Short mmCIF file of C-alpha atoms in Angstrom, two decimals:
data_model
loop_
_atom_site.label_atom_id
_atom_site.label_comp_id
_atom_site.label_asym_id
_atom_site.label_seq_id
_atom_site.Cartn_x
_atom_site.Cartn_y
_atom_site.Cartn_z
CA LEU D 1 8.00 5.14 38.99
CA LYS D 2 11.35 3.81 37.82
CA PRO D 3 13.59 6.87 37.45
CA SER D 4 15.52 5.09 34.30
CA GLN D 5 11.89 5.29 32.67
CA TYR D 6 10.54 8.48 33.63
CA THR D 7 12.72 12.12 33.35
CA PRO D 8 10.97 14.64 35.76
CA PHE D 9 11.05 18.24 33.69
CA SER D 10 8.93 21.07 33.63
CA ILE D 11 7.30 21.24 30.35
CA PRO D 12 7.26 24.96 29.79
CA HIS D 13 10.98 24.36 29.34
CA HIS D 14 9.98 21.85 26.51
CA ASN D 15 10.63 23.51 22.73
CA PHE D 16 7.06 23.58 21.59
CA GLN D 17 7.77 25.02 18.40
CA THR D 18 10.10 22.40 17.47
CA PHE D 19 7.55 20.06 18.93
CA ARG D 20 4.84 21.56 16.42
CA SER D 21 7.02 22.02 13.32
CA GLU D 22 7.87 17.91 13.80
CA SER D 23 4.36 17.32 14.33
CA ARG D 24 3.43 19.28 10.80
CA SER D 25 6.08 17.38 9.21
CA LEU D 26 5.01 13.89 10.09
CA ALA D 27 1.48 14.58 9.62
CA ALA D 28 1.98 15.43 6.00
CA GLN D 29 4.36 12.34 5.40
CA VAL D 30 1.39 10.17 6.42
CA ALA D 31 -0.63 12.29 4.08
CA ASP D 32 1.91 11.99 1.15
CA ILE D 33 2.14 7.96 1.79
CA MET D 34 -1.91 7.38 2.41
CA ASP D 35 -2.02 9.86 -0.73
CA ASP D 36 -4.97 11.68 0.95
CA PRO D 37 -4.20 15.14 1.90
CA VAL D 38 -7.19 15.48 4.63
CA VAL D 39 -5.24 12.69 6.78
CA ALA D 40 -2.77 15.32 8.01
CA THR D 41 -5.83 17.45 9.00
CA LYS D 42 -7.18 14.66 10.81
CA ILE D 43 -3.86 14.05 12.68
CA LEU D 44 -3.64 17.26 13.59
CA ASP D 45 -7.08 17.74 14.48
CA ASN D 46 -6.73 17.13 18.14
CA PHE D 47 -3.31 18.81 18.26
CA SER D 48 -4.35 21.56 20.42
CA GLY D 49 -5.13 18.55 23.20
CA SER D 50 -3.13 18.03 26.37
CA LEU D 51 0.47 17.04 26.01
CA ALA D 52 0.57 16.08 29.68
CA SER D 53 -1.80 13.61 30.68
CA ARG D 54 -2.43 12.64 34.58
CA LEU D 55 -0.57 9.85 35.77
CA GLY D 56 -3.19 7.45 37.66
CA TYR D 57 -2.64 4.11 39.52
CA THR D 58 -4.68 0.64 39.99
CA MET D 59 -4.22 -2.35 42.25
CA LYS D 60 -3.50 -5.50 40.47
CA PHE D 61 -5.15 -7.61 42.89
CA HIS D 62 -4.95 -10.90 40.95
CA LYS D 63 -1.37 -11.06 41.79
CA VAL D 64 -0.30 -12.07 45.42
CA PRO D 65 0.48 -9.82 47.35
CA PRO D 66 -1.32 -7.28 45.40
CA VAL D 67 0.96 -4.47 43.61
CA PRO D 68 0.15 -1.28 42.09
CA ARG D 69 -0.47 -0.38 38.11
CA THR D 70 0.65 2.83 36.58
CA LEU D 71 -1.97 4.18 34.16
CA HIS D 72 -1.25 6.88 31.88
CA LEU D 73 -4.89 8.57 31.54
CA SER D 74 -4.76 10.03 27.92
CA HIS D 75 -8.05 11.30 27.49
CA GLY D 76 -7.96 14.28 24.93
CA SER D 77 -3.89 13.85 24.01
CA ALA D 78 -2.53 15.62 21.33
CA PHE D 79 -1.20 12.31 20.24
CA TYR D 80 -4.73 10.87 19.36
CA GLY D 81 -4.43 11.61 15.63
CA PHE D 82 -1.36 10.07 14.96
CA SER D 83 -2.00 7.24 17.56
CA THR D 84 -5.20 6.54 15.72
CA TRP D 85 -2.87 6.70 12.15
CA LEU D 86 -0.46 3.44 13.85
CA ARG D 87 -3.09 1.77 15.10
CA SER D 88 -5.11 1.87 11.68
CA GLN D 89 -1.72 0.68 9.94
CA LEU D 90 -1.14 -2.15 12.65
CA LYS D 91 -4.94 -3.53 12.83
CA PRO D 92 -4.61 -5.93 9.97
CA PHE D 93 -1.60 -7.47 11.37
CA LEU D 94 -3.20 -8.08 14.68
CA ASP D 95 -6.53 -9.28 12.94
CA MET D 96 -4.34 -11.98 11.68
CA SER D 97 -3.67 -13.50 14.75
CA LYS D 98 -6.88 -15.20 16.35
CA PHE D 99 -5.37 -15.60 19.22
CA ILE D 100 -4.94 -11.80 20.60
CA VAL D 101 -6.71 -10.85 24.49
CA LYS D 102 -7.00 -7.72 25.61
CA ASP D 103 -6.58 -8.93 28.98
CA SER D 104 -6.20 -11.63 31.92
CA LEU D 105 -9.61 -12.48 32.19
CA SER D 106 -10.09 -12.91 28.15
CA PHE D 107 -7.02 -14.70 28.25
CA LYS D 108 -8.52 -17.18 30.67
CA ARG D 109 -11.75 -17.52 28.59
CA SER D 110 -10.14 -18.11 25.58
CA ILE D 111 -7.97 -21.36 26.86
CA LEU D 112 -11.26 -22.89 28.44
CA SER D 113 -13.25 -22.90 25.76
CA SER D 114 -10.12 -24.10 23.47
CA ASN D 115 -10.01 -27.61 22.66
CA LEU D 116 -5.80 -27.20 22.75
CA PRO D 117 -4.41 -30.70 21.62
CA SER D 118 -1.68 -31.63 24.27
CA THR D 119 1.40 -30.92 22.01
CA ALA D 120 0.02 -27.18 21.69
CA VAL D 121 2.73 -24.36 22.51
CA LEU D 122 1.53 -21.38 24.03
CA ARG D 123 3.22 -18.03 23.87
CA THR D 124 2.43 -14.51 25.46
CA ALA D 125 3.21 -11.02 24.76
CA ASP D 126 2.20 -8.03 27.33
CA VAL D 127 2.13 -4.95 26.03
CA LYS D 128 1.11 -3.46 29.30
CA GLU D 129 4.07 -1.27 29.75
CA PHE D 130 4.13 -0.21 25.95
CA TYR D 131 3.88 3.68 26.96
CA LEU D 132 6.48 5.48 29.18
CA SER D 133 8.53 2.55 29.51
CA GLY D 134 11.22 0.79 27.68
CA ASP D 135 13.50 1.94 24.86
CA ALA D 136 11.42 4.25 22.51
CA GLY D 137 14.17 2.95 19.48
CA PRO D 138 13.75 -0.60 20.05
CA ILE D 139 10.21 -0.52 20.20
CA SER D 140 9.77 1.44 17.18
CA HIS D 141 11.91 -0.60 15.36
CA ASP D 142 9.93 -4.01 16.31
CA ILE D 143 6.62 -2.13 15.59
CA ALA D 144 8.14 -0.65 11.88
CA SER D 145 9.63 -4.25 11.08
CA LEU D 146 6.20 -5.45 10.00
CA PHE D 147 6.41 -2.91 7.32
CA THR D 148 8.32 -2.70 3.91
CA GLY D 149 10.08 0.46 2.41
CA LYS D 150 8.82 4.10 3.02
CA LEU D 151 5.94 3.12 5.04
CA ALA D 152 7.99 1.14 7.32
CA ASP D 153 10.37 4.24 8.17
CA LEU D 154 7.26 6.57 8.76
CA VAL D 155 5.83 4.16 11.15
CA TYR D 156 9.02 3.97 12.84
CA LYS D 157 8.89 7.98 12.76
CA VAL D 158 6.02 8.35 14.37
CA THR D 159 5.91 5.26 16.95
CA PHE D 160 9.22 7.11 18.23
CA PHE D 161 7.72 10.52 18.05
CA ILE D 162 4.74 9.28 20.19
CA LEU D 163 6.96 7.70 22.84
CA THR D 164 9.45 10.14 23.20
CA ASN D 165 6.74 12.80 23.42
CA GLN D 166 5.03 11.33 26.40
CA PHE D 167 4.11 13.68 29.14
CA VAL D 168 2.74 13.23 32.62
CA GLN D 169 1.58 14.91 35.51
CA PRO D 170 0.95 12.92 38.45
CA TYR D 171 -1.38 13.95 41.53
CA HIS D 172 1.61 14.85 44.01
CA LEU D 173 3.67 17.02 41.94
CA PRO D 174 2.41 20.55 41.54
#
């Protein structure tokens, strides 16, 4: 783990009252902007889920030499509601691009089946390190820049909240 990206501390020392209060406030803001009071309840449905996710590893055998990849195993995460809402807001932007692929194999298949002209320019963006790495401020700003007005501000807040409250429990730590 890169020390600049992971700050180890004991979760019992985290201020959960502040965390709960901020979650409720953000959920209420989402419900308000969506003009649907039920949205807040849906977002907070999984709030009793796990705050700390297990940290796992897999090997990237397509690299030479093979290198490990850290996995954030977040089944049952307390952030599921916020992440689902954020995904619903981002989906229309992602759907506009017919060239977005999920993994290297999909990219290879897409390129092989394309009839690209010799003047084609390819660009890549890899979001595999999105969670638990980088600086939450610039990542949140970049995502929010897709939107305008109050929605942009709220997307920034939700993204920042998710990114700054990611806790992991590595297997080798108590």
